[in-house]
Structures are given as C-alpha cells and as structure tokens.
Coordinates of C-alpha atoms in Angstrom, one line a residue:
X1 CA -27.4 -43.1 -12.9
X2 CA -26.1 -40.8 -10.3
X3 CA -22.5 -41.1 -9.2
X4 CA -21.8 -42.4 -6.1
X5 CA -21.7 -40.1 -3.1
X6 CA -18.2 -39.1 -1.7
X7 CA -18.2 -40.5 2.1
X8 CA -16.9 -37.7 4.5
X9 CA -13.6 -37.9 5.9
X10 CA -13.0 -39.3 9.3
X11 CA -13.4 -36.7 12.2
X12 CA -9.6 -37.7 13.7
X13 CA -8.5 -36.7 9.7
X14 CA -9.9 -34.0 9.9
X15 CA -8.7 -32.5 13.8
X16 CA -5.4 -34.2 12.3
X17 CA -4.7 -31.5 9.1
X18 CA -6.6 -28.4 11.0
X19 CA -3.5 -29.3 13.9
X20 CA -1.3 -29.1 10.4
X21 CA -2.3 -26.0 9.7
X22 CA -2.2 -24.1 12.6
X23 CA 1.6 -25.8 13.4
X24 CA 2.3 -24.3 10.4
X25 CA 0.8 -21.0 10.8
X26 CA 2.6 -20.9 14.0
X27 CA 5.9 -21.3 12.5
X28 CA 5.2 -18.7 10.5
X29 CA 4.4 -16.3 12.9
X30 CA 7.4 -16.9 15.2
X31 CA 10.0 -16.4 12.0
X32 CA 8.4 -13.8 11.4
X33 CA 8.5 -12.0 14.7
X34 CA 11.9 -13.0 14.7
X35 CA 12.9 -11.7 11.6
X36 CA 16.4 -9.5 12.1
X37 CA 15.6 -6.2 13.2
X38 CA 18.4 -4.7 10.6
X39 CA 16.4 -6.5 7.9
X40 CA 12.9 -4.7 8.8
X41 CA 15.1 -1.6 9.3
X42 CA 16.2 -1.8 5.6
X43 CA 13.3 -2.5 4.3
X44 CA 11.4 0.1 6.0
X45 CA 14.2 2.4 4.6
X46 CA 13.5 1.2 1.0
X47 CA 9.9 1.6 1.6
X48 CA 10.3 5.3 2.8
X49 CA 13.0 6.2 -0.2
X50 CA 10.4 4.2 -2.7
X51 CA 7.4 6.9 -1.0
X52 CA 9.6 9.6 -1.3
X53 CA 10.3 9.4 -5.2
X54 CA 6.8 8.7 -6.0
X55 CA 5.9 11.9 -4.0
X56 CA 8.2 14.0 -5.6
X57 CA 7.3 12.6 -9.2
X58 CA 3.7 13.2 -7.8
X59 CA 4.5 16.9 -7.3
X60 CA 6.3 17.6 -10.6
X61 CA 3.9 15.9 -12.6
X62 CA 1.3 17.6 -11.4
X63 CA 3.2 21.0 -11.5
X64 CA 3.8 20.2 -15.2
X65 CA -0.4 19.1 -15.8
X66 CA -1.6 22.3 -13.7
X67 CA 0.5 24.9 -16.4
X68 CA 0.2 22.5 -19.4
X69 CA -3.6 22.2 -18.9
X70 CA -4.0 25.6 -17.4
X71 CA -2.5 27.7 -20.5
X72 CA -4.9 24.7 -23.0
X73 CA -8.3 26.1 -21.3
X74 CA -7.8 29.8 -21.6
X75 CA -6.3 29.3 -25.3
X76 CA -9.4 27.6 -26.0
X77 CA -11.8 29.5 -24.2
X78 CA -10.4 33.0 -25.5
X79 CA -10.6 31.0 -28.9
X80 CA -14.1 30.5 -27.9
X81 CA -15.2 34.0 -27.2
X82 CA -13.4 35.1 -30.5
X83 CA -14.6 32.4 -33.2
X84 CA -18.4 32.3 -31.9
X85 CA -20.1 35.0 -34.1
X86 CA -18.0 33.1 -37.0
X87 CA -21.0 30.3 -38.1
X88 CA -20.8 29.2 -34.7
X89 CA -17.0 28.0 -34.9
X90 CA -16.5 28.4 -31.6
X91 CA -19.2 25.3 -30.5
X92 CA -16.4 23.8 -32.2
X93 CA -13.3 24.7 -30.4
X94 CA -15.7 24.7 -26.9
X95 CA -16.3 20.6 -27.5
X96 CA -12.7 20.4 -27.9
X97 CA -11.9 22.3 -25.2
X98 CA -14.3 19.4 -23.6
X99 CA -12.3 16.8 -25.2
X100 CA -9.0 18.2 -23.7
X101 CA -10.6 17.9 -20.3
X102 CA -11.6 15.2 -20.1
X103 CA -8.1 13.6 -21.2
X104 CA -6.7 16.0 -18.4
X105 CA -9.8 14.6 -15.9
X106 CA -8.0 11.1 -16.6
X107 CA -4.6 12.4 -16.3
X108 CA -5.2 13.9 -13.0
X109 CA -7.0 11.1 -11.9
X110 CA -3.9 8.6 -12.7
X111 CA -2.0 11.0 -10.9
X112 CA -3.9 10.7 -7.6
X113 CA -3.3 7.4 -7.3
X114 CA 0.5 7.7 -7.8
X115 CA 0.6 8.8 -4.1
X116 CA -3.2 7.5 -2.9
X117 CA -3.7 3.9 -0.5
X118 CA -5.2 0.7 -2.4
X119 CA -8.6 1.9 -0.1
X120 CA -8.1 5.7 -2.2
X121 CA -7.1 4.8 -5.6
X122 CA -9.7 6.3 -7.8
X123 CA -11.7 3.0 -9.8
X124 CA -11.8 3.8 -13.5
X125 CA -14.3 2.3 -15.8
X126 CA -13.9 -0.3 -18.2
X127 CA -13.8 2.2 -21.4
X128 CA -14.3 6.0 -19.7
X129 CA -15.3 7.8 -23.3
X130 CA -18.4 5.0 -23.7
X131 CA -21.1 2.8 -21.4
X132 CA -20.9 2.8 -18.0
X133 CA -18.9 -0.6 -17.3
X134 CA -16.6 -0.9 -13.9
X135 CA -14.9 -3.9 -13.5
X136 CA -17.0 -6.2 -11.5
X137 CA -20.0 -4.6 -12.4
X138 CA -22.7 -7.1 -14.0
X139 CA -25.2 -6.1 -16.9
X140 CA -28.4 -4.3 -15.7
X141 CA -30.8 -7.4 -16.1
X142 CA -28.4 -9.5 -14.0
X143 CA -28.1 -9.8 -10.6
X144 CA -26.1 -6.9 -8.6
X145 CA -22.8 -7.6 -7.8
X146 CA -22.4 -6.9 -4.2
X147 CA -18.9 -7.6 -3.9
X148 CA -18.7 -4.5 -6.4
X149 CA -21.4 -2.1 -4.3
X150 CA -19.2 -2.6 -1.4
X151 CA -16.1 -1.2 -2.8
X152 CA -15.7 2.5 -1.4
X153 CA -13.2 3.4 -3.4
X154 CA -14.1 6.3 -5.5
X155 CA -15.1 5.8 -9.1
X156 CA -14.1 8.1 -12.5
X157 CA -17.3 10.2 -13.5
X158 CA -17.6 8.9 -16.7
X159 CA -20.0 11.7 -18.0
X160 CA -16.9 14.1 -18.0
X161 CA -16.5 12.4 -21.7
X162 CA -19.6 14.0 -23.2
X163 CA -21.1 17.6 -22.5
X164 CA -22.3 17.6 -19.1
X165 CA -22.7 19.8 -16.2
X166 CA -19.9 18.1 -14.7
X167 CA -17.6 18.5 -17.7
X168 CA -18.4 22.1 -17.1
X169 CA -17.3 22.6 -13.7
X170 CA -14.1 20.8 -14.9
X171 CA -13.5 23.5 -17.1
X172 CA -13.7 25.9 -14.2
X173 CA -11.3 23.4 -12.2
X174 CA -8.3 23.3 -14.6
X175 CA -8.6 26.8 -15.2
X176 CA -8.5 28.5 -12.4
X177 CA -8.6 25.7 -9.1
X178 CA -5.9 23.6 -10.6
X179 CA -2.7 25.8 -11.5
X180 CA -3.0 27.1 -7.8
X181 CA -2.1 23.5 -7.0
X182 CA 0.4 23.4 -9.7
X183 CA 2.0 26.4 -8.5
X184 CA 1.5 25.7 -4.7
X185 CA 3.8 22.1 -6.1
X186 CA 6.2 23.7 -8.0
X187 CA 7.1 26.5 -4.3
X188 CA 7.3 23.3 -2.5
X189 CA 9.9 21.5 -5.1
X190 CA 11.9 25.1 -5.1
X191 CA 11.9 25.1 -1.3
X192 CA 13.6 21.1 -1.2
X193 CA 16.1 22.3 -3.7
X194 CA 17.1 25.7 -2.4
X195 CA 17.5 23.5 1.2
X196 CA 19.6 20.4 -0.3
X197 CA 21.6 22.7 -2.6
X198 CA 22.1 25.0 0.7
X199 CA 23.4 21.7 2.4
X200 CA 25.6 19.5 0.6
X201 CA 26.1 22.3 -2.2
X202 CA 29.8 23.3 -3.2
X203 CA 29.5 26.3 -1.3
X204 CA 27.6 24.4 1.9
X205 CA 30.3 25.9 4.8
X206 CA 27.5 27.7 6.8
X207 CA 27.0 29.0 10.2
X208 CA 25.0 27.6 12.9
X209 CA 22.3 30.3 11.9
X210 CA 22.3 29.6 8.7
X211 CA 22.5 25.6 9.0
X212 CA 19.2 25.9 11.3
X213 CA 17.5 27.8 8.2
X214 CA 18.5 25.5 6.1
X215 CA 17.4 22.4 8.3
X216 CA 14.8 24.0 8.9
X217 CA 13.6 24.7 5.2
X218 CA 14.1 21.0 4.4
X219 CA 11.5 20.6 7.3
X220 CA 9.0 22.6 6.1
X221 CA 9.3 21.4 2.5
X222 CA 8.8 18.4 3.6
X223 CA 5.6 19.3 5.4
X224 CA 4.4 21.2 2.6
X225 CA 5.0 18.1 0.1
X226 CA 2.6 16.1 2.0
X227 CA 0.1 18.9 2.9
X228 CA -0.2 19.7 -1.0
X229 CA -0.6 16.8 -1.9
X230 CA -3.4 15.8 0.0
X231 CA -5.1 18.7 -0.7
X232 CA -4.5 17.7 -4.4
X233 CA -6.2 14.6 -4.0
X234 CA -8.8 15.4 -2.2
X235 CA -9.5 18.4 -4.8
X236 CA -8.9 15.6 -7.6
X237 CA -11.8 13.3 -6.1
X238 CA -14.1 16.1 -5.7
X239 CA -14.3 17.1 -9.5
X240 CA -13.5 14.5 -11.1
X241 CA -14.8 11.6 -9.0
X242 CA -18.8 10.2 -8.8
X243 CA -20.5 12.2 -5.8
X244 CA -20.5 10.1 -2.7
X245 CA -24.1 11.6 -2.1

C-alpha cells in the first residue's frame, strides 16, 4: 500500500514563515550596515597585510622556481645533446627532463593560485600523472555534468605528464620564458628592500631629495609587484593550462 499523502500546509502558514524570513534577513542587513566603521577598517587592514604577504611569498617563490627549474632544464638538455650518440642514453635523461617538468608545471601552477581569485584558481585533476578525472566530472557513459562544463576556471593540461607537444613547449617555457619572470621577481623584491632599508634603516636621516626617491621606490616596487605578477599568471595559464579554444 502506498503511504498516505502529506496534505500541504495552510497558505496563512506559509505567508506566516516567508514574513519570518525576510524579518530576519532584514535584521541582518541593518547590523550589518551598522557595523562600526573602525571594525571594517581593521579588518580591511588585515585583509590588505594578509594580500600583501601572500604576494610577496608569491614573488620569492617564484623567483626561487624560475632559477631552480631554469639551471634543471639546461643541465638536462646539455646532458641530452652529450649522452645521445651513447645507446641512445640521452632518450633517457630527455623523459626525465619531461618528468621534471611536469612536477615544475604543477608547482607553478600551485603557485598561481597563491595570488589568483576563487573565479582564476587553476582546477587540477583528480590524479594529474593518470586519466583525465576533474572533480565533478562524471564517467564518459554517464550523463554530462553541467554544473562542471560551466566552471570557467582554467583546468591543469594533464598531458604535460606524458610526452606530448605540450610537454614540449613546457620545456621551452622553463628554460628560457620563465627565469625572465624569476628574475623580473627577484629586481622587484631588491627594489622593496633597498626602499624599506633606505627608510626605517639605521642610517635612514635623509634629505627631502632623497626621502622622495626613496618614497618613491617603495611606489614603484609596489607597482611592479603586482604588474609581475600578473604577467606571471597569465604566462602560467597559457602553458600550462587546457587551451580555452
């Protein structure tokens, strides 16, 4: 036998808890907008000191990945070139040099999203090295999961794990495109330091001429921290990221 049906709730119940709800939401609302302006002050001062040492971990992170992973591909190219006529030993150290980056692909790919929006962070598969498997994603004989064709964010490009085109021109990337950026973070650090040491260093008794360069480095350090680093991101999508195309 079928259970018995559940009868609907009165109409004045219902206009009763919708008037509930929107009291409520109401409230909520007003105690927000009248939240103490020194408390949204601090906490848009935490916010901005919170930004500011992710940026700068950003930056020496990725000044430290640019040399580490720079100096790793012309080893193993070089190694490459050299061991090749040997039986072919340099296939060998070439997969490897593969192998390394890729780990580097994931590295720098981690790093973007240090710095990057919830709508920017890169969307890694499931297991990068194997299948392709994003979360959300159902199996091929299943229904699509729209919910997951919707998302814009950019997704890993899992065939940087195997021998591929794209691994490749990753190759090119770390060894020549990405220690630029390394290099162009590393200037920028140097350029924050040399200001803030020139500022509230032991020997900070300067001049008006001299206190305007200094403010004025700060200033452009400042811009070039952000500048980098978008260009760092956006270079990070394009070769390691799925082609929006």
């Amino acid at each position: 036998m079928l259970p018995p049906a559940i009868p609907p709730r009165p109409i004045h119940i219902v206009d009763h808890q919708m008037h509930r709800r929107s009291v409520r939401a109401r409230s909520f609302a007003d105690d927000v907008g009248e939240e103490d302006p020194c408390t949204r002050w601090q906490w848009s001062a935490w916010m901005a000191l919170w930004f500011l040492c992710r940026l700068l971990s950003f930056h020496v992170a990725n000044a430290l990945l640019g040399i580490a992973t720079f100096v790793s591909v012309i080893t193993g190219l070089v190694a490459t070139l050299v061991l090749l006529p040997i039986c072919c030993a340099g296939v060998v150290v070439f997969r490897a040099v593969l192998r390394t980056v890729f780990v580097a692909c994931c590295a720098d790919a981690s790093l973007h999203n240090v710095v990057a929006s919830r709508h920017e962070a890169i969307q890694f598969p499931d297991d990068p090295s194997g299948l392709w498997s994003y979360p959300g994603e159902r199996q091929p004989l299943l229904p699509v999961d729209h919910s997951f064709l919707a998302d814009e964010r950019p997704r890993f490009e899992a065939s940087l794990a195997r021998s591929s085109p794209r691994s490749v021109v990753a190759v090119f990337y770390f060894g020549s495109l990405k220690p630029l950026l390394a290099v162009a973070s590393a200037a920028s650090l140097g350029l924050l330091a040399a200001s803030v040491v020139a500022l509230v260093g032991p020997n900070s008794e300067l001049s008006g001429q001299q206190l305007a360069t200094a403010l004025l480095g700060a200033a452009l350090a400042g811009v070039a921290l952000h500048v980098v680093a978008r260009v760092t991101q956006a270079t990070t999508r394009f070769f390691c990221c799925q082609s929006e195309a």
